[in-house]
Amino acid sequence: MALDQETFALLKESVRRFVQERLVPNEDRVEHEDEVPAEIIAEMKELGLFGLSIPEEYGGIGLSMSEEVEIGFELGQTALAFRSVFGTNVGIGSQGILMDGTEEQRRTYLPKIATGEYIFSFALTEPGAGSDAASLKTSAVLDGDHYVINGTKRFITNAVRAQGFTLMARTDAANKGAGGISAFIVPRDTPGITLGKIDKKMGQRGTKTCDVIFENARVPAANIIGGKPGVGFKTAMKVLDRGRLHISSISTGMSKRLLKEAATYASERKQFGQAIAEFQLIQGMLADMQTELYAAESMVRDGAARYDARDPQMPMLAACCKYFTTEAVGRAADRAVQIHGGAGYINEYKVERFYRDVRLLRLYEGTSQIQQLVIARNLLKNLGN
Amino acid sequence: MKILVPVKRVVDYNVKVRVKADQTGVETANVKMSMNPFDEIAVEEAVRLKEAGIATEVIAVSCGLLSCQETLRTALAIGADRAILVETDVELQPLAVAKLLAAVFKKESPDLVILGKQAIDDDSNQTGQMLGALLGRPQATFASKVVIEGGAAQVTREVDGGLETIKITLPAIVTTDLRLNEPRYVTLPNIMKAKKKPLENVKPADLGVDVTPRLKTLKVTEPPKRSAGVKVPDVATLVAKLKNEAKVI
Ligand SMILES: Cc1cc2nc3c(=O)[nH]c(=O)nc-3n(C[C@H](O)[C@H](O)[C@H](O)COP(=O)(O)OP(=O)(O)OC[C@H]3O[C@@H](n4cnc5c(N)ncnc54)[C@H](O)[C@@H]3O)c2cc1C
């Protein structure tokens, strides 16, 4: 349900203030300690960030997509590690339960996910199944009223922080495609679950990913999302569809931050007796950043409004948004580093880190190539209409 | 115990204010507005008293345009229980506000009124004092600590040269200084709850108050631009300049 303007203005202002006054000043600490400080996580819970997308009736804030992207524009303006802490609760970790879960599953899990008492991860990717997620091998075999789960999930964001997983596993061994996959709610404390070493990554220090290994982990059959086996891949794709708009808004927020860093630096740095911002070649880069930022904002707002209006073109449009905004923030980061000169290569400067941080945005929740495929496939399919 | 907290909508403290071209005031069109920071401290204090079980009800009141509703919603999100908007598009001066608040006071009979010592837009520092005088109730201005005990408030005041502690009988007026507390971030769940709290709208005429301005603003101008500084070669020159040019030592 959409909020009245006044209430939404307050919400947005509250998040903006928190980002600017609490998160931005802690960026260095996160970079150096490779951890989001516990007190900041506690403040995020208190503020209500874990429940942004969960409806009020389940204890969340219940933002519409249009509202969520406006909040995303704010959240994206600081080190991406902060958002990652609650990102899986807002997006991929919880949405499957909300979209396709039974009423009982929603009532059991969503209120705790909304407050951050439970952190939920999304476990789809495997060592042998990335872009081709439908080929996943993790098996779930029915034994009485439980499924026995075996397999390895890779690069699982927040697994070390998680109390539970939205897990995609194959319940029908005979069906090697999407139709053999089911989505499960798996509590972290289920015996038979172990975590791999925490991955060392290029950027986004403070975020945590690792393998999640299932060895004869017994999960009640009642934990299949929606109670129906064989539709888990559909659930996962719906979740990712929405997630693409969220990631688009975060990417756009980061583009804004990069422009601010670059423009500020260009105004202060002097060479040849003047601020480098006076040079037209620098201005050209700033103008390109501003133009792409504006395009991204407009596109994401439009995409979100169409999502709320249930536009049938959505899968394609969400892919367009993710493709454009994540590539755009990559270009923005590159220009921001260029404008900083050598300083842009030095860790002390924010743009050096952001340059590494944003690289991930083009890879996860569907690589740019996968977005291109989704876009092209849909547009060709609709050619006749 | 009932607490009344008047709050004012002002240009946000981060905004660099601009004087209108015709010098009649400052530009407020398309400018970000927020709750006066001293009033935010007042709301926070009232809500803390409620959380400590000392106050039972916190009522926020704002006087001015319909858009002050947003400021009242902020107060409700911090933790006020209900809100009253005295709506008018007449330019309100401190005396008019004090009269409106006095009328609300008579209707609501609070035990305590907490408000900012001044608003960051006109810096008048008058409303609290005028309200105290109109009601004939004690006042403690520039509070940095408030302790409620047995029908009285013990208030520590920030005065020139130190702190002064006084005890005043309730009902009373307290105005807040910067160090009274640090206001909380309004949380998103509380903003959602604020939506459902009652917000009453009254007009000055309903309260029988004439809000016609009595002061005339002649003109508003920008402060003079700071002139560039000078570099001095040594301490002796600095001391000489401070003595002879600046005449501060
Ligand atoms: C930090 C991080 C966090 C992550 N978090 C999660 C998480 O929480 N949960 C989760 O399930 N997963 C997560 N992932 C996994 C992520 O979604 C995958 O890495 C991503 O989908 C790509 O899969 P892959 O790595 O196997 O690459 P591959 O699929 O092997 O792709 C390699 C290259 O081939 C290209 N390619 C593949 N197929 C095609 C095709 N048909 N046509 C053209 N090009 C193609 C790709 O675009 C890419 O350039 C995370 C990954 C990282 C790095």
PDB file of N, CA, C and O in Angstrom, chain A residues 120-173:
ATOM      1  N   PHE A 120      17.888 -13.419   7.000  1.00  0.00           N
ATOM      2  CA  PHE A 120      17.636 -14.492   6.041  1.00  0.00           C
ATOM      3  C   PHE A 120      18.490 -14.332   4.798  1.00  0.00           C
ATOM      4  O   PHE A 120      18.617 -13.240   4.269  1.00  0.00           O
ATOM      5  N   SER A 121      19.089 -15.429   4.357  1.00  0.00           N
ATOM      6  CA  SER A 121      19.885 -15.444   3.137  1.00  0.00           C
ATOM      7  C   SER A 121      19.124 -16.169   2.044  1.00  0.00           C
ATOM      8  O   SER A 121      18.154 -16.880   2.321  1.00  0.00           O
ATOM      9  N   PHE A 122      19.625 -16.000   0.827  1.00  0.00           N
ATOM     10  CA  PHE A 122      19.008 -16.610  -0.350  1.00  0.00           C
ATOM     11  C   PHE A 122      20.045 -17.534  -0.959  1.00  0.00           C
ATOM     12  O   PHE A 122      21.132 -17.089  -1.319  1.00  0.00           O
ATOM     13  N   ALA A 123      19.740 -18.815  -1.028  1.00  0.00           N
ATOM     14  CA  ALA A 123      20.746 -19.776  -1.475  1.00  0.00           C
ATOM     15  C   ALA A 123      20.310 -20.467  -2.749  1.00  0.00           C
ATOM     16  O   ALA A 123      19.547 -21.446  -2.731  1.00  0.00           O
ATOM     17  N   LEU A 124      20.791 -19.924  -3.864  1.00  0.00           N
ATOM     18  CA  LEU A 124      20.461 -20.459  -5.179  1.00  0.00           C
ATOM     19  C   LEU A 124      21.725 -20.960  -5.884  1.00  0.00           C
ATOM     20  O   LEU A 124      21.806 -22.109  -6.315  1.00  0.00           O
ATOM     21  N   THR A 125      22.739 -20.071  -5.965  1.00  0.00           N
ATOM     22  CA  THR A 125      23.953 -20.380  -6.722  1.00  0.00           C
ATOM     23  C   THR A 125      24.704 -21.590  -6.143  1.00  0.00           C
ATOM     24  O   THR A 125      24.729 -21.781  -4.924  1.00  0.00           O
ATOM     25  N   GLU A 126      25.300 -22.355  -7.040  1.00  0.00           N
ATOM     26  CA  GLU A 126      26.127 -23.511  -6.636  1.00  0.00           C
ATOM     27  C   GLU A 126      27.441 -23.464  -7.405  1.00  0.00           C
ATOM     28  O   GLU A 126      27.549 -22.739  -8.401  1.00  0.00           O
ATOM     29  N   PRO A 127      28.414 -24.287  -6.968  1.00  0.00           N
ATOM     30  CA  PRO A 127      29.682 -24.303  -7.710  1.00  0.00           C
ATOM     31  C   PRO A 127      29.461 -24.556  -9.208  1.00  0.00           C
ATOM     32  O   PRO A 127      30.100 -23.943 -10.040  1.00  0.00           O
ATOM     33  N   GLY A 128      28.509 -25.419  -9.551  1.00  0.00           N
ATOM     34  CA  GLY A 128      28.294 -25.741 -10.960  1.00  0.00           C
ATOM     35  C   GLY A 128      27.109 -25.034 -11.584  1.00  0.00           C
ATOM     36  O   GLY A 128      26.799 -25.257 -12.749  1.00  0.00           O
ATOM     37  N   ALA A 129      26.409 -24.207 -10.828  1.00  0.00           N
ATOM     38  CA  ALA A 129      25.203 -23.555 -11.346  1.00  0.00           C
ATOM     39  C   ALA A 129      25.158 -22.091 -10.945  1.00  0.00           C
ATOM     40  O   ALA A 129      24.864 -21.758  -9.803  1.00  0.00           O
ATOM     41  N   GLY A 130      25.490 -21.224 -11.893  1.00  0.00           N
ATOM     42  CA  GLY A 130      25.454 -19.779 -11.650  1.00  0.00           C
ATOM     43  C   GLY A 130      24.385 -19.159 -12.507  1.00  0.00           C
ATOM     44  O   GLY A 130      23.208 -19.188 -12.156  1.00  0.00           O
ATOM     45  N   SER A 131      24.806 -18.648 -13.663  1.00  0.00           N
ATOM     46  CA  SER A 131      23.822 -18.066 -14.585  1.00  0.00           C
ATOM     47  C   SER A 131      22.773 -19.107 -14.964  1.00  0.00           C
ATOM     48  O   SER A 131      21.596 -18.799 -15.108  1.00  0.00           O
ATOM     49  N   ASP A 132      23.215 -20.330 -15.092  1.00  0.00           N
ATOM     50  CA  ASP A 132      22.282 -21.409 -15.416  1.00  0.00           C
ATOM     51  C   ASP A 132      21.778 -22.029 -14.113  1.00  0.00           C
ATOM     52  O   ASP A 132      22.032 -23.191 -13.803  1.00  0.00           O
ATOM     53  N   ALA A 133      21.045 -21.210 -13.354  1.00  0.00           N
ATOM     54  CA  ALA A 133      20.631 -21.634 -12.019  1.00  0.00           C
ATOM     55  C   ALA A 133      19.694 -22.836 -12.073  1.00  0.00           C
ATOM     56  O   ALA A 133      19.660 -23.650 -11.147  1.00  0.00           O
ATOM     57  N   ALA A 134      18.947 -22.960 -13.169  1.00  0.00           N
ATOM     58  CA  ALA A 134      17.972 -24.048 -13.259  1.00  0.00           C
ATOM     59  C   ALA A 134      18.647 -25.420 -13.306  1.00  0.00           C
ATOM     60  O   ALA A 134      17.991 -26.444 -13.131  1.00  0.00           O
ATOM     61  N   SER A 135      19.963 -25.438 -13.497  1.00  0.00           N
ATOM     62  CA  SER A 135      20.663 -26.725 -13.541  1.00  0.00           C
ATOM     63  C   SER A 135      21.167 -27.144 -12.156  1.00  0.00           C
ATOM     64  O   SER A 135      21.959 -28.065 -12.038  1.00  0.00           O
ATOM     65  N   LEU A 136      20.704 -26.469 -11.132  1.00  0.00           N
ATOM     66  CA  LEU A 136      21.269 -26.732  -9.801  1.00  0.00           C
ATOM     67  C   LEU A 136      21.122 -28.193  -9.379  1.00  0.00           C
ATOM     68  O   LEU A 136      20.198 -28.894  -9.802  1.00  0.00           O
ATOM     69  N   LYS A 137      22.075 -28.625  -8.535  1.00  0.00           N
ATOM     70  CA  LYS A 137      22.165 -30.052  -8.208  1.00  0.00           C
ATOM     71  C   LYS A 137      21.793 -30.394  -6.768  1.00  0.00           C
ATOM     72  O   LYS A 137      21.585 -31.563  -6.450  1.00  0.00           O
ATOM     73  N   THR A 138      21.777 -29.397  -5.902  1.00  0.00           N
ATOM     74  CA  THR A 138      21.438 -29.683  -4.504  1.00  0.00           C
ATOM     75  C   THR A 138      20.126 -30.470  -4.465  1.00  0.00           C
ATOM     76  O   THR A 138      19.135 -30.048  -5.054  1.00  0.00           O
ATOM     77  N   SER A 139      20.157 -31.630  -3.771  1.00  0.00           N
ATOM     78  CA  SER A 139      18.987 -32.507  -3.832  1.00  0.00           C
ATOM     79  C   SER A 139      18.203 -32.494  -2.528  1.00  0.00           C
ATOM     80  O   SER A 139      18.773 -32.321  -1.446  1.00  0.00           O
ATOM     81  N   ALA A 140      16.907 -32.649  -2.668  1.00  0.00           N
ATOM     82  CA  ALA A 140      16.027 -32.760  -1.507  1.00  0.00           C
ATOM     83  C   ALA A 140      15.177 -34.007  -1.728  1.00  0.00           C
ATOM     84  O   ALA A 140      14.382 -34.070  -2.671  1.00  0.00           O
ATOM     85  N   VAL A 141      15.389 -35.005  -0.878  1.00  0.00           N
ATOM     86  CA  VAL A 141      14.715 -36.292  -1.073  1.00  0.00           C
ATOM     87  C   VAL A 141      13.726 -36.521   0.063  1.00  0.00           C
ATOM     88  O   VAL A 141      14.085 -36.426   1.239  1.00  0.00           O
ATOM     89  N   LEU A 142      12.497 -36.805  -0.314  1.00  0.00           N
ATOM     90  CA  LEU A 142      11.445 -36.980   0.682  1.00  0.00           C
ATOM     91  C   LEU A 142      11.680 -38.248   1.497  1.00  0.00           C
ATOM     92  O   LEU A 142      11.941 -39.316   0.953  1.00  0.00           O
ATOM     93  N   ASP A 143      11.604 -38.095   2.827  1.00  0.00           N
ATOM     94  CA  ASP A 143      11.748 -39.244   3.720  1.00  0.00           C
ATOM     95  C   ASP A 143      10.736 -39.038   4.845  1.00  0.00           C
ATOM     96  O   ASP A 143      10.971 -38.268   5.766  1.00  0.00           O
ATOM     97  N   GLY A 144       9.592 -39.698   4.735  1.00  0.00           N
ATOM     98  CA  GLY A 144       8.509 -39.465   5.692  1.00  0.00           C
ATOM     99  C   GLY A 144       7.966 -38.058   5.489  1.00  0.00           C
ATOM    100  O   GLY A 144       7.657 -37.668   4.361  1.00  0.00           O
ATOM    101  N   ASP A 145       7.894 -37.288   6.581  1.00  0.00           N
ATOM    102  CA  ASP A 145       7.397 -35.922   6.420  1.00  0.00           C
ATOM    103  C   ASP A 145       8.546 -34.899   6.390  1.00  0.00           C
ATOM    104  O   ASP A 145       8.353 -33.725   6.658  1.00  0.00           O
ATOM    105  N   HIS A 146       9.741 -35.381   6.086  1.00  0.00           N
ATOM    106  CA  HIS A 146      10.895 -34.491   5.951  1.00  0.00           C
ATOM    107  C   HIS A 146      11.561 -34.655   4.596  1.00  0.00           C
ATOM    108  O   HIS A 146      11.415 -35.706   3.968  1.00  0.00           O
ATOM    109  N   TYR A 147      12.276 -33.635   4.191  1.00  0.00           N
ATOM    110  CA  TYR A 147      13.159 -33.758   3.036  1.00  0.00           C
ATOM    111  C   TYR A 147      14.593 -33.819   3.556  1.00  0.00           C
ATOM    112  O   TYR A 147      14.955 -33.101   4.506  1.00  0.00           O
ATOM    113  N   VAL A 148      15.404 -34.667   2.932  1.00  0.00           N
ATOM    114  CA  VAL A 148      16.813 -34.764   3.298  1.00  0.00           C
ATOM    115  C   VAL A 148      17.614 -34.026   2.230  1.00  0.00           C
ATOM    116  O   VAL A 148      17.534 -34.363   1.044  1.00  0.00           O
ATOM    117  N   ILE A 149      18.347 -33.005   2.668  1.00  0.00           N
ATOM    118  CA  ILE A 149      18.997 -32.109   1.711  1.00  0.00           C
ATOM    119  C   ILE A 149      20.497 -32.337   1.671  1.00  0.00           C
ATOM    120  O   ILE A 149      21.161 -32.424   2.714  1.00  0.00           O
ATOM    121  N   ASN A 150      21.037 -32.437   0.442  1.00  0.00           N
ATOM    122  CA  ASN A 150      22.471 -32.595   0.236  1.00  0.00           C
ATOM    123  C   ASN A 150      22.929 -31.696  -0.909  1.00  0.00           C
ATOM    124  O   ASN A 150      22.278 -31.651  -1.956  1.00  0.00           O
ATOM    125  N   GLY A 151      24.042 -31.015  -0.689  1.00  0.00           N
ATOM    126  CA  GLY A 151      24.574 -30.168  -1.761  1.00  0.00           C
ATOM    127  C   GLY A 151      25.327 -28.973  -1.203  1.00  0.00           C
ATOM    128  O   GLY A 151      25.387 -28.769   0.011  1.00  0.00           O
ATOM    129  N   THR A 152      25.919 -28.198  -2.121  1.00  0.00           N
ATOM    130  CA  THR A 152      26.696 -27.028  -1.713  1.00  0.00           C
ATOM    131  C   THR A 152      26.193 -25.778  -2.433  1.00  0.00           C
ATOM    132  O   THR A 152      25.982 -25.802  -3.649  1.00  0.00           O
ATOM    133  N   LYS A 153      25.992 -24.732  -1.687  1.00  0.00           N
ATOM    134  CA  LYS A 153      25.603 -23.441  -2.248  1.00  0.00           C
ATOM    135  C   LYS A 153      26.809 -22.507  -2.168  1.00  0.00           C
ATOM    136  O   LYS A 153      27.581 -22.558  -1.197  1.00  0.00           O
ATOM    137  N   ARG A 154      26.985 -21.664  -3.160  1.00  0.00           N
ATOM    138  CA  ARG A 154      28.199 -20.844  -3.252  1.00  0.00           C
ATOM    139  C   ARG A 154      27.905 -19.346  -3.166  1.00  0.00           C
ATOM    140  O   ARG A 154      26.862 -18.892  -3.622  1.00  0.00           O
ATOM    141  N   PHE A 155      28.844 -18.597  -2.610  1.00  0.00           N
ATOM    142  CA  PHE A 155      28.785 -17.111  -2.553  1.00  0.00           C
ATOM    143  C   PHE A 155      27.510 -16.633  -1.844  1.00  0.00           C
ATOM    144  O   PHE A 155      26.879 -15.675  -2.308  1.00  0.00           O
ATOM    145  N   ILE A 156      27.105 -17.248  -0.763  1.00  0.00           N
ATOM    146  CA  ILE A 156      25.824 -16.895  -0.154  1.00  0.00           C
ATOM    147  C   ILE A 156      25.977 -15.704   0.795  1.00  0.00           C
ATOM    148  O   ILE A 156      26.600 -15.801   1.855  1.00  0.00           O
ATOM    149  N   THR A 157      25.407 -14.592   0.371  1.00  0.00           N
ATOM    150  CA  THR A 157      25.504 -13.349   1.130  1.00  0.00           C
ATOM    151  C   THR A 157      24.819 -13.499   2.489  1.00  0.00           C
ATOM    152  O   THR A 157      23.694 -14.009   2.554  1.00  0.00           O
ATOM    153  N   ASN A 158      25.517 -13.061   3.521  1.00  0.00           N
ATOM    154  CA  ASN A 158      24.994 -13.043   4.893  1.00  0.00           C
ATOM    155  C   ASN A 158      24.818 -14.425   5.520  1.00  0.00           C
ATOM    156  O   ASN A 158      24.209 -14.529   6.588  1.00  0.00           O
ATOM    157  N   ALA A 159      25.365 -15.463   4.893  1.00  0.00           N
ATOM    158  CA  ALA A 159      25.195 -16.803   5.482  1.00  0.00           C
ATOM    159  C   ALA A 159      25.737 -16.823   6.916  1.00  0.00           C
ATOM    160  O   ALA A 159      25.140 -17.439   7.800  1.00  0.00           O
ATOM    161  N   VAL A 160      26.837 -16.113   7.168  1.00  0.00           N
ATOM    162  CA  VAL A 160      27.405 -16.142   8.525  1.00  0.00           C
ATOM    163  C   VAL A 160      26.537 -15.401   9.528  1.00  0.00           C
ATOM    164  O   VAL A 160      26.644 -15.624  10.730  1.00  0.00           O
ATOM    165  N   ARG A 161      25.712 -14.501   9.027  1.00  0.00           N
ATOM    166  CA  ARG A 161      24.859 -13.750   9.949  1.00  0.00           C
ATOM    167  C   ARG A 161      23.475 -14.377  10.070  1.00  0.00           C
ATOM    168  O   ARG A 161      22.669 -13.961  10.896  1.00  0.00           O
ATOM    169  N   ALA A 162      23.190 -15.362   9.191  1.00  0.00           N
ATOM    170  CA  ALA A 162      21.802 -15.788   8.986  1.00  0.00           C
ATOM    171  C   ALA A 162      21.252 -16.700  10.078  1.00  0.00           C
ATOM    172  O   ALA A 162      21.966 -17.527  10.643  1.00  0.00           O
ATOM    173  N   GLN A 163      19.951 -16.532  10.331  1.00  0.00           N
ATOM    174  CA  GLN A 163      19.203 -17.486  11.155  1.00  0.00           C
ATOM    175  C   GLN A 163      18.431 -18.435  10.260  1.00  0.00           C
ATOM    176  O   GLN A 163      17.867 -19.415  10.731  1.00  0.00           O
ATOM    177  N   GLY A 164      18.366 -18.111   8.971  1.00  0.00           N
ATOM    178  CA  GLY A 164      17.618 -18.980   8.068  1.00  0.00           C
ATOM    179  C   GLY A 164      17.945 -18.716   6.612  1.00  0.00           C
ATOM    180  O   GLY A 164      18.540 -17.694   6.274  1.00  0.00           O
ATOM    181  N   PHE A 165      17.573 -19.666   5.754  1.00  0.00           N
ATOM    182  CA  PHE A 165      17.833 -19.558   4.320  1.00  0.00           C
ATOM    183  C   PHE A 165      16.554 -19.779   3.532  1.00  0.00           C
ATOM    184  O   PHE A 165      15.726 -20.597   3.915  1.00  0.00           O
ATOM    185  N   THR A 166      16.426 -19.044   2.439  1.00  0.00           N
ATOM    186  CA  THR A 166      15.490 -19.429   1.402  1.00  0.00           C
ATOM    187  C   THR A 166      16.335 -20.243   0.442  1.00  0.00           C
ATOM    188  O   THR A 166      17.227 -19.708  -0.213  1.00  0.00           O
ATOM    189  N   LEU A 167      16.084 -21.550   0.412  1.00  0.00           N
ATOM    190  CA  LEU A 167      16.972 -22.476  -0.309  1.00  0.00           C
ATOM    191  C   LEU A 167      16.254 -23.094  -1.506  1.00  0.00           C
ATOM    192  O   LEU A 167      15.124 -23.561  -1.380  1.00  0.00           O
ATOM    193  N   MET A 168      16.940 -23.100  -2.646  1.00  0.00           N
ATOM    194  CA  MET A 168      16.412 -23.770  -3.824  1.00  0.00           C
ATOM    195  C   MET A 168      17.117 -25.118  -3.980  1.00  0.00           C
ATOM    196  O   MET A 168      18.356 -25.166  -4.026  1.00  0.00           O
ATOM    197  N   ALA A 169      16.310 -26.191  -4.024  1.00  0.00           N
ATOM    198  CA  ALA A 169      16.888 -27.540  -4.154  1.00  0.00           C
ATOM    199  C   ALA A 169      15.993 -28.374  -5.066  1.00  0.00           C
ATOM    200  O   ALA A 169      14.811 -28.064  -5.260  1.00  0.00           O
ATOM    201  N   ARG A 170      16.587 -29.428  -5.610  1.00  0.00           N
ATOM    202  CA  ARG A 170      15.860 -30.262  -6.561  1.00  0.00           C
ATOM    203  C   ARG A 170      15.101 -31.365  -5.825  1.00  0.00           C
ATOM    204  O   ARG A 170      15.703 -32.229  -5.203  1.00  0.00           O
ATOM    205  N   THR A 171      13.785 -31.306  -5.884  1.00  0.00           N
ATOM    206  CA  THR A 171      12.962 -32.322  -5.214  1.00  0.00           C
ATOM    207  C   THR A 171      12.564 -33.429  -6.182  1.00  0.00           C
ATOM    208  O   THR A 171      12.097 -34.477  -5.763  1.00  0.00           O
ATOM    209  N   ASP A 172      12.717 -33.159  -7.477  1.00  0.00           N
ATOM    210  CA  ASP A 172      12.363 -34.175  -8.463  1.00  0.00           C
ATOM    211  C   ASP A 172      13.610 -34.519  -9.275  1.00  0.00           C
ATOM    212  O   ASP A 172      13.963 -33.823 -10.230  1.00  0.00           O
ATOM    213  N   ALA A 173      14.263 -35.616  -8.865  1.00  0.00           N
ATOM    214  CA  ALA A 173      15.537 -35.994  -9.488  1.00  0.00           C
ATOM    215  C   ALA A 173      15.356 -36.299 -10.970  1.00  0.00           C
ATOM    216  O   ALA A 173      16.277 -36.113 -11.777  1.00  0.00           O
TER     217      ALA A 173
END
